[in-house]
Structures are given as structure tokens and as C-alpha cells.
């Protein structure tokens, strides 16, 4: 069965008021800005959403707001992962998936399981899930790499595992996955700066941060790359390259929230322990955005 999650997906931010509560009015603006910009799907409660600092009630409220606001215009993926397998399974069993089309589940962090443990973790989650599960490999955050061998074992033996968001930055590992995967298993970029190179070796999309701010430009690049029109796609890639680098210079989602604030879409407010980007990064982003908008 063809995946609903190809092309440009967006790991959507959670806007906050200055006093810390969720700014749902701005979240509506962000979602409409993204969808009107031509993206293919959205991710609720990913890393960029600051899900780690949201309460259970807040997470439920955000998901319900996504379903209502998106209103089936694009598919919705739900971030649902952790390092306690049984707790994730219990959460899956406790929630309704009406309006949710898939799960993105990060590889277990902190307790640094063996590859055998990672395999059993995802096999158990996939068995409990009523919707397709997408793996998320991001060693820079988890301190544990999910190897190509483990990914391919899951892809070939667990029917409800439909793809992976790959953010290892290791193109050799990514090529090994793409070369050995089943036809319907989707490889998505998890790193905005490497999306075009990944498309050139067979990836089928991205879960993007920068597309919160520039959905049109970024989704155009992805669409061109997926059609093999790399000369045209490179124009968009290099147009956004310095902005992407600067967005991540002082951490995510600090950079993208500074950009969205500059664009007047949502305020630049984060929850501790995250703080705003420093003044020099903020100034550079402002200059780069002005240059992009005037080009």
C-alpha cells in the first residue's frame, strides 16, 4: 500500500504566549501557512514541537487542535516515542486515532539499548498500533544509532512499519537502507540540509523544520528533486542553504521560532530549559530572511 507520507512533511512548532501557555491562535496561523504553502503532510508533537515540555493534557489538546484545524487537508503524523516500550504501548491503546494517519517513533534514548532491544522495541510498538509506524533515527539526540541492519530487519519482517525518518547524517548508512529496503518502505530525510542529496540517492521526502517558515520554497525543492529535476531543485536548495544553517546554529526549535517571529506568524517564546537564540544568530536570520523575501 502506498504511503501517505512522502514529499514534504513539517515538524510543526508549538507557539507559546509570553507567559508560557500554548498560543492556539498562532498555531492555527502556522498550520494554515504550512498547508497553504503546498506541503504534503504535517507532524504533531515531534521534537520541534517541544513535546518534552508539554503535559499530557496539553499534548491531547494540541493533537485535537491539529485534527480540527487541518480538517483532512493533508495527512497527520503523530510523534509518539520514548525509552519505555510498555508506556508507549499503553499510550497507543489509550488514545483514539481518528484523524491520525501514522506514528513517528524515535529510537529509545538515554538507556542506550542494544540493536536487539531496538528491534524488539519497535516490533512491539508496531504490533500495538492501529496505524503505520515510522521509525526515527537521530543519534545526535538519542546517543544511540539504529543501524541499517536493524532498520532493514524491521522493514522486511514487521508489516506495520512503513518507513523511517533518517537523521544520522551518514549517507553510507542511508544508501544501505535505500538499497535493501522493500519497495513500499519509505525513507524520509530528517535533516533539512541533506534533503536534496538524500533525494538524489532514492529518499522519498522529508520531515522538515525550515518548512515551518518557508513551506513554498522548500516543498518546491522537494517536488523537483522527487521528479529528478535536480538542476532546478538546486536553485531552491542553495537559496535556502544559509538560512537552514543559521536556523540550527543555536539549536532547534529556537532558530525556527525566531524566523517565524520575524515573519509575523508566531511569537519567539520557548519553554525552559530551551531559550531564545542569541542576538547575533537572530540578527543574521533577520538579514537572511529579508534577502530571501526581496529576491
mmCIF file of C-alpha atoms in Angstrom:
data_model
loop_
_atom_site.group_PDB
_atom_site.id
_atom_site.type_symbol
_atom_site.label_atom_id
_atom_site.label_comp_id
_atom_site.label_asym_id
_atom_site.label_seq_id
_atom_site.Cartn_x
_atom_site.Cartn_y
_atom_site.Cartn_z
ATOM 1 C CA UNK A 1 0.000 0.000 0.000
ATOM 2 C CA UNK A 2 1.376 3.418 -0.950
ATOM 3 C CA UNK A 3 2.471 5.615 1.951
ATOM 4 C CA UNK A 4 0.559 8.786 2.765
ATOM 5 C CA UNK A 5 3.834 10.240 3.974
ATOM 6 C CA UNK A 6 6.001 11.185 1.028
ATOM 7 C CA UNK A 7 7.101 14.581 -0.237
ATOM 8 C CA UNK A 8 7.374 17.474 2.200
ATOM 9 C CA UNK A 9 6.279 16.955 5.768
ATOM 10 C CA UNK A 10 6.700 19.536 8.508
ATOM 11 C CA UNK A 11 7.612 19.026 12.166
ATOM 12 C CA UNK A 12 5.300 21.761 13.412
ATOM 13 C CA UNK A 13 6.291 24.128 16.222
ATOM 14 C CA UNK A 14 4.124 24.762 19.279
ATOM 15 C CA UNK A 15 3.659 28.527 19.711
ATOM 16 C CA UNK A 16 3.531 29.818 23.274
ATOM 17 C CA UNK A 17 2.311 33.044 24.817
ATOM 18 C CA UNK A 18 4.899 35.126 26.690
ATOM 19 C CA UNK A 19 3.539 33.741 29.960
ATOM 20 C CA UNK A 20 4.006 30.146 28.814
ATOM 21 C CA UNK A 21 0.609 28.776 27.790
ATOM 22 C CA UNK A 22 0.003 27.359 24.321
ATOM 23 C CA UNK A 23 -0.961 30.009 21.768
ATOM 24 C CA UNK A 24 -3.581 28.147 19.741
ATOM 25 C CA UNK A 25 -4.404 31.183 17.621
ATOM 26 C CA UNK A 26 -0.801 31.287 16.405
ATOM 27 C CA UNK A 27 -0.761 27.504 15.965
ATOM 28 C CA UNK A 28 -3.705 27.913 13.596
ATOM 29 C CA UNK A 29 -1.715 30.535 11.653
ATOM 30 C CA UNK A 30 1.306 28.226 11.469
ATOM 31 C CA UNK A 31 -0.747 25.274 10.227
ATOM 32 C CA UNK A 32 -2.556 27.322 7.590
ATOM 33 C CA UNK A 33 0.712 28.934 6.469
ATOM 34 C CA UNK A 34 2.286 25.495 6.069
ATOM 35 C CA UNK A 35 -0.635 23.864 4.278
ATOM 36 C CA UNK A 36 -1.263 26.864 2.022
ATOM 37 C CA UNK A 37 2.442 26.688 1.151
ATOM 38 C CA UNK A 38 1.897 23.334 -0.519
ATOM 39 C CA UNK A 39 3.326 20.764 1.891
ATOM 40 C CA UNK A 40 2.200 17.148 1.782
ATOM 41 C CA UNK A 41 1.760 16.256 5.464
ATOM 42 C CA UNK A 42 2.297 17.562 8.996
ATOM 43 C CA UNK A 43 3.824 16.095 12.145
ATOM 44 C CA UNK A 44 2.252 16.847 15.519
ATOM 45 C CA UNK A 45 4.317 16.502 18.704
ATOM 46 C CA UNK A 46 7.700 15.997 17.096
ATOM 47 C CA UNK A 47 10.937 17.243 18.654
ATOM 48 C CA UNK A 48 10.412 20.691 17.120
ATOM 49 C CA UNK A 49 7.073 20.970 18.948
ATOM 50 C CA UNK A 50 8.831 20.987 22.344
ATOM 51 C CA UNK A 51 6.751 17.925 23.216
ATOM 52 C CA UNK A 52 9.153 17.132 26.060
ATOM 53 C CA UNK A 53 7.829 20.160 27.958
ATOM 54 C CA UNK A 54 4.128 19.622 27.214
ATOM 55 C CA UNK A 55 1.859 17.979 29.781
ATOM 56 C CA UNK A 56 -0.349 15.032 28.857
ATOM 57 C CA UNK A 57 -3.408 17.302 28.750
ATOM 58 C CA UNK A 58 -1.559 19.817 26.570
ATOM 59 C CA UNK A 59 -0.485 17.084 24.158
ATOM 60 C CA UNK A 60 -4.071 15.885 23.856
ATOM 61 C CA UNK A 61 -5.243 19.452 23.255
ATOM 62 C CA UNK A 62 -2.604 20.008 20.555
ATOM 63 C CA UNK A 63 -3.488 16.777 18.744
ATOM 64 C CA UNK A 64 -7.210 17.557 18.827
ATOM 65 C CA UNK A 65 -6.477 21.063 17.536
ATOM 66 C CA UNK A 66 -4.407 19.627 14.672
ATOM 67 C CA UNK A 67 -7.223 17.300 13.647
ATOM 68 C CA UNK A 68 -9.810 20.083 13.754
ATOM 69 C CA UNK A 69 -7.673 22.727 12.020
ATOM 70 C CA UNK A 70 -6.058 20.540 9.376
ATOM 71 C CA UNK A 71 -9.518 19.132 8.603
ATOM 72 C CA UNK A 72 -8.157 16.356 6.363
ATOM 73 C CA UNK A 73 -6.408 18.803 4.022
ATOM 74 C CA UNK A 74 -3.189 16.818 4.483
ATOM 75 C CA UNK A 75 -2.347 13.633 6.423
ATOM 76 C CA UNK A 76 -1.292 13.964 10.070
ATOM 77 C CA UNK A 77 1.587 12.052 11.625
ATOM 78 C CA UNK A 78 1.815 11.858 15.420
ATOM 79 C CA UNK A 79 5.097 11.871 17.310
ATOM 80 C CA UNK A 80 4.871 9.097 19.876
ATOM 81 C CA UNK A 81 8.111 7.662 21.181
ATOM 82 C CA UNK A 82 10.306 7.262 24.209
ATOM 83 C CA UNK A 83 12.553 4.863 26.066
ATOM 84 C CA UNK A 84 9.853 2.928 27.937
ATOM 85 C CA UNK A 85 8.342 0.442 25.498
ATOM 86 C CA UNK A 86 5.374 -0.567 27.636
ATOM 87 C CA UNK A 87 4.454 3.038 28.388
ATOM 88 C CA UNK A 88 4.317 3.802 24.650
ATOM 89 C CA UNK A 89 2.120 0.751 24.071
ATOM 90 C CA UNK A 90 -0.188 1.831 26.902
ATOM 91 C CA UNK A 91 -0.446 5.306 25.360
ATOM 92 C CA UNK A 92 -1.266 3.840 21.945
ATOM 93 C CA UNK A 93 -4.032 1.738 23.481
ATOM 94 C CA UNK A 94 -5.467 4.711 25.373
ATOM 95 C CA UNK A 95 -5.929 7.194 22.528
ATOM 96 C CA UNK A 96 -8.190 7.476 19.516
ATOM 97 C CA UNK A 97 -6.502 7.545 16.138
ATOM 98 C CA UNK A 98 -9.470 9.079 14.359
ATOM 99 C CA UNK A 99 -7.834 11.725 12.164
ATOM 100 C CA UNK A 100 -4.293 10.419 12.745
ATOM 101 C CA UNK A 101 -2.707 8.630 9.791
ATOM 102 C CA UNK A 102 0.600 7.423 11.206
ATOM 103 C CA UNK A 103 3.041 7.424 14.122
ATOM 104 C CA UNK A 104 6.632 8.679 14.151
ATOM 105 C CA UNK A 105 8.529 6.960 16.946
ATOM 106 C CA UNK A 106 12.038 7.977 17.946
ATOM 107 C CA UNK A 107 14.647 5.343 18.734
ATOM 108 C CA UNK A 108 14.975 4.881 22.514
ATOM 109 C CA UNK A 109 17.261 7.426 24.138
ATOM 110 C CA UNK A 110 19.283 7.655 27.360
ATOM 111 C CA UNK A 111 19.188 3.947 28.279
ATOM 112 C CA UNK A 112 21.127 3.115 25.062
ATOM 113 C CA UNK A 113 19.690 -0.318 24.174
ATOM 114 C CA UNK A 114 21.439 -2.922 22.058
ATOM 115 C CA UNK A 115 20.273 -3.347 18.453
ATOM 116 C CA UNK A 116 18.302 -6.429 19.514
ATOM 117 C CA UNK A 117 16.472 -4.282 22.067
ATOM 118 C CA UNK A 118 15.747 -1.583 19.476
ATOM 119 C CA UNK A 119 14.312 -4.243 17.161
ATOM 120 C CA UNK A 120 12.049 -5.696 19.864
ATOM 121 C CA UNK A 121 11.002 -2.191 20.964
ATOM 122 C CA UNK A 122 9.735 -1.200 17.530
ATOM 123 C CA UNK A 123 8.247 -4.610 16.776
ATOM 124 C CA UNK A 124 6.176 -4.331 19.966
ATOM 125 C CA UNK A 125 5.042 -0.778 19.186
ATOM 126 C CA UNK A 126 4.079 -1.684 15.614
ATOM 127 C CA UNK A 127 2.071 -4.678 16.829
ATOM 128 C CA UNK A 128 0.065 -2.418 19.143
ATOM 129 C CA UNK A 129 -0.515 0.422 16.677
ATOM 130 C CA UNK A 130 -3.662 0.684 14.530
ATOM 131 C CA UNK A 131 -1.827 2.995 12.093
ATOM 132 C CA UNK A 132 1.516 2.646 10.266
ATOM 133 C CA UNK A 133 4.653 3.285 12.312
ATOM 134 C CA UNK A 134 7.617 5.283 11.028
ATOM 135 C CA UNK A 135 10.977 4.873 12.728
ATOM 136 C CA UNK A 136 13.066 7.900 13.678
ATOM 137 C CA UNK A 137 16.837 7.566 13.858
ATOM 138 C CA UNK A 138 18.542 10.655 15.295
ATOM 139 C CA UNK A 139 21.767 9.641 17.070
ATOM 140 C CA UNK A 140 22.693 13.255 17.857
ATOM 141 C CA UNK A 141 19.740 13.344 20.270
ATOM 142 C CA UNK A 142 19.467 9.709 21.390
ATOM 143 C CA UNK A 143 23.193 8.807 21.697
ATOM 144 C CA UNK A 144 22.295 5.526 20.012
ATOM 145 C CA UNK A 145 22.409 4.755 16.297
ATOM 146 C CA UNK A 146 19.847 2.407 14.783
ATOM 147 C CA UNK A 147 21.953 0.521 12.266
ATOM 148 C CA UNK A 148 20.974 -0.158 8.674
ATOM 149 C CA UNK A 149 20.874 -3.867 9.537
ATOM 150 C CA UNK A 150 18.293 -3.254 12.275
ATOM 151 C CA UNK A 151 16.218 -0.928 10.082
ATOM 152 C CA UNK A 152 16.140 -3.442 7.228
ATOM 153 C CA UNK A 153 15.262 -6.292 9.577
ATOM 154 C CA UNK A 154 12.289 -4.269 10.832
ATOM 155 C CA UNK A 155 11.324 -3.149 7.322
ATOM 156 C CA UNK A 156 11.355 -6.692 5.977
ATOM 157 C CA UNK A 157 9.741 -8.532 8.893
ATOM 158 C CA UNK A 158 7.238 -6.161 10.548
ATOM 159 C CA UNK A 159 4.385 -5.303 8.202
ATOM 160 C CA UNK A 160 3.133 -2.237 10.104
ATOM 161 C CA UNK A 161 6.499 -0.469 9.975
ATOM 162 C CA UNK A 162 6.172 1.733 6.909
ATOM 163 C CA UNK A 163 9.275 3.915 6.811
ATOM 164 C CA UNK A 164 11.986 5.847 8.581
ATOM 165 C CA UNK A 165 12.944 9.441 9.239
ATOM 166 C CA UNK A 166 16.718 9.211 8.891
ATOM 167 C CA UNK A 167 18.746 11.906 10.648
ATOM 168 C CA UNK A 168 22.024 10.101 11.239
ATOM 169 C CA UNK A 169 23.777 12.243 8.637
ATOM 170 C CA UNK A 170 25.542 9.090 7.426
ATOM 171 C CA UNK A 171 24.854 8.865 3.685
ATOM 172 C CA UNK A 172 26.564 5.474 3.504
ATOM 173 C CA UNK A 173 24.156 4.062 6.072
ATOM 174 C CA UNK A 174 21.208 5.738 4.354
ATOM 175 C CA UNK A 175 22.190 4.273 0.971
ATOM 176 C CA UNK A 176 22.428 0.823 2.547
ATOM 177 C CA UNK A 177 18.854 1.204 3.807
ATOM 178 C CA UNK A 178 17.539 2.513 0.477
ATOM 179 C CA UNK A 179 19.303 -0.236 -1.470
ATOM 180 C CA UNK A 180 17.978 -3.046 0.725
ATOM 181 C CA UNK A 181 14.500 -1.892 1.690
ATOM 182 C CA UNK A 182 11.162 -3.274 0.461
ATOM 183 C CA UNK A 183 9.517 -1.252 -2.304
ATOM 184 C CA UNK A 184 6.821 0.289 -0.078
ATOM 185 C CA UNK A 185 9.156 1.212 2.803
ATOM 186 C CA UNK A 186 9.691 4.990 2.748
ATOM 187 C CA UNK A 187 12.956 6.737 3.621
ATOM 188 C CA UNK A 188 12.493 10.373 4.669
ATOM 189 C CA UNK A 189 15.191 12.928 5.345
ATOM 190 C CA UNK A 190 15.379 14.157 8.910
ATOM 191 C CA UNK A 191 17.929 16.847 8.149
ATOM 192 C CA UNK A 192 16.895 19.862 6.051
ATOM 193 C CA UNK A 193 20.388 20.496 4.770
ATOM 194 C CA UNK A 194 20.759 16.921 3.449
ATOM 195 C CA UNK A 195 17.318 16.512 1.900
ATOM 196 C CA UNK A 196 18.354 17.183 -1.689
ATOM 197 C CA UNK A 197 21.369 14.818 -1.538
ATOM 198 C CA UNK A 198 19.112 12.177 0.015
ATOM 199 C CA UNK A 199 16.509 12.599 -2.730
ATOM 200 C CA UNK A 200 19.266 12.058 -5.286
ATOM 201 C CA UNK A 201 20.024 8.616 -3.813
ATOM 202 C CA UNK A 202 16.407 7.481 -3.506
ATOM 203 C CA UNK A 203 14.758 9.066 -0.464
ATOM 204 C CA UNK A 204 11.093 9.953 -0.966
ATOM 205 C CA UNK A 205 10.677 13.083 1.101
ATOM 206 C CA UNK A 206 11.495 14.893 4.312
ATOM 207 C CA UNK A 207 10.144 15.841 7.701
ATOM 208 C CA UNK A 208 11.322 19.430 7.692
ATOM 209 C CA UNK A 209 11.909 22.196 10.216
ATOM 210 C CA UNK A 210 12.613 25.069 7.808
ATOM 211 C CA UNK A 211 9.298 24.463 6.015
ATOM 212 C CA UNK A 212 7.503 25.898 9.062
ATOM 213 C CA UNK A 213 8.714 29.256 7.769
ATOM 214 C CA UNK A 214 9.257 28.627 4.054
ATOM 215 C CA UNK A 215 6.857 25.861 3.007
ATOM 216 C CA UNK A 216 6.501 27.004 -0.599
ATOM 217 C CA UNK A 217 10.213 27.262 -1.376
ATOM 218 C CA UNK A 218 11.111 24.056 0.416
ATOM 219 C CA UNK A 219 8.256 21.920 -0.911
ATOM 220 C CA UNK A 220 9.053 23.112 -4.443
ATOM 221 C CA UNK A 221 12.631 21.894 -3.992
ATOM 222 C CA UNK A 222 11.459 18.525 -2.720
ATOM 223 C CA UNK A 223 8.926 18.103 -5.537
ATOM 224 C CA UNK A 224 11.563 18.936 -8.152
ATOM 225 C CA UNK A 225 14.037 16.534 -6.574
ATOM 226 C CA UNK A 226 11.492 13.724 -6.482
ATOM 227 C CA UNK A 227 10.877 14.268 -10.202
ATOM 228 C CA UNK A 228 14.618 14.067 -10.880
ATOM 229 C CA UNK A 229 14.833 17.749 -11.851
ATOM 230 C CA UNK A 230 17.952 18.350 -9.786
ATOM 231 C CA UNK A 231 19.282 21.352 -11.687
ATOM 232 C CA UNK A 232 16.114 23.281 -10.833
ATOM 233 C CA UNK A 233 15.939 21.842 -7.304
ATOM 234 C CA UNK A 234 19.467 23.048 -6.588
ATOM 235 C CA UNK A 235 18.346 26.651 -7.110
ATOM 236 C CA UNK A 236 15.934 26.350 -4.166
ATOM 237 C CA UNK A 237 18.466 24.359 -2.153
ATOM 238 C CA UNK A 238 21.174 26.994 -2.362
ATOM 239 C CA UNK A 239 18.653 29.791 -1.910
ATOM 240 C CA UNK A 240 17.764 28.331 1.497
ATOM 241 C CA UNK A 241 21.133 26.836 2.451
ATOM 242 C CA UNK A 242 22.469 29.653 4.635
ATOM 243 C CA UNK A 243 19.099 30.156 6.300
ATOM 244 C CA UNK A 244 18.966 26.453 7.166
ATOM 245 C CA UNK A 245 22.489 26.507 8.605
ATOM 246 C CA UNK A 246 21.685 29.580 10.682
ATOM 247 C CA UNK A 247 18.386 28.133 11.928
ATOM 248 C CA UNK A 248 20.287 25.325 13.626
ATOM 249 C CA UNK A 249 23.314 27.347 14.760
ATOM 250 C CA UNK A 250 21.873 27.887 18.234
ATOM 251 C CA UNK A 251 19.565 24.899 18.486
ATOM 252 C CA UNK A 252 16.143 23.754 17.334
ATOM 253 C CA UNK A 253 13.393 24.985 17.717
ATOM 254 C CA UNK A 254 14.966 28.266 18.832
ATOM 255 C CA UNK A 255 16.032 29.144 15.305
ATOM 256 C CA UNK A 256 12.770 28.353 13.577
ATOM 257 C CA UNK A 257 10.772 30.245 16.214
ATOM 258 C CA UNK A 258 12.995 33.289 15.661
ATOM 259 C CA UNK A 259 12.286 33.006 11.923
ATOM 260 C CA UNK A 260 8.533 32.659 12.444
ATOM 261 C CA UNK A 261 8.597 35.680 14.745
ATOM 262 C CA UNK A 262 10.399 37.684 12.054
ATOM 263 C CA UNK A 263 7.694 36.649 9.566
ATOM 264 C CA UNK A 264 4.920 37.671 11.970
ATOM 265 C CA UNK A 265 3.469 34.166 12.184
ATOM 266 C CA UNK A 266 4.080 33.347 15.850
ATOM 267 C CA UNK A 267 5.950 34.748 18.827
ATOM 268 C CA UNK A 268 9.511 33.804 19.724
ATOM 269 C CA UNK A 269 8.678 32.101 23.016
ATOM 270 C CA UNK A 270 10.088 28.797 24.263
ATOM 271 C CA UNK A 271 9.771 26.756 27.435
ATOM 272 C CA UNK A 272 12.724 26.103 29.706
ATOM 273 C CA UNK A 273 15.203 24.550 29.506
ATOM 274 C CA UNK A 274 15.128 25.912 25.939
ATOM 275 C CA UNK A 275 15.813 29.614 25.432
ATOM 276 C CA UNK A 276 15.842 32.037 22.512
ATOM 277 C CA UNK A 277 18.746 32.079 20.063
ATOM 278 C CA UNK A 278 21.460 34.613 20.825
ATOM 279 C CA UNK A 279 21.303 38.127 19.401
ATOM 280 C CA UNK A 280 23.895 37.553 16.668
ATOM 281 C CA UNK A 281 22.061 34.493 15.310
ATOM 282 C CA UNK A 282 18.745 36.319 15.493
ATOM 283 C CA UNK A 283 20.187 39.299 13.612
ATOM 284 C CA UNK A 284 21.737 37.082 10.931
ATOM 285 C CA UNK A 285 18.443 35.245 10.453
ATOM 286 C CA UNK A 286 16.618 38.546 10.110
ATOM 287 C CA UNK A 287 19.033 39.746 7.415
ATOM 288 C CA UNK A 288 18.871 36.441 5.511
ATOM 289 C CA UNK A 289 15.071 36.401 5.597
ATOM 290 C CA UNK A 290 14.912 39.978 4.310
ATOM 291 C CA UNK A 291 17.249 38.996 1.463
ATOM 292 C CA UNK A 292 15.153 35.944 0.592
ATOM 293 C CA UNK A 293 11.881 37.866 0.625
ATOM 294 C CA UNK A 294 13.309 40.601 -1.595
ATOM 295 C CA UNK A 295 14.846 38.206 -4.135
#
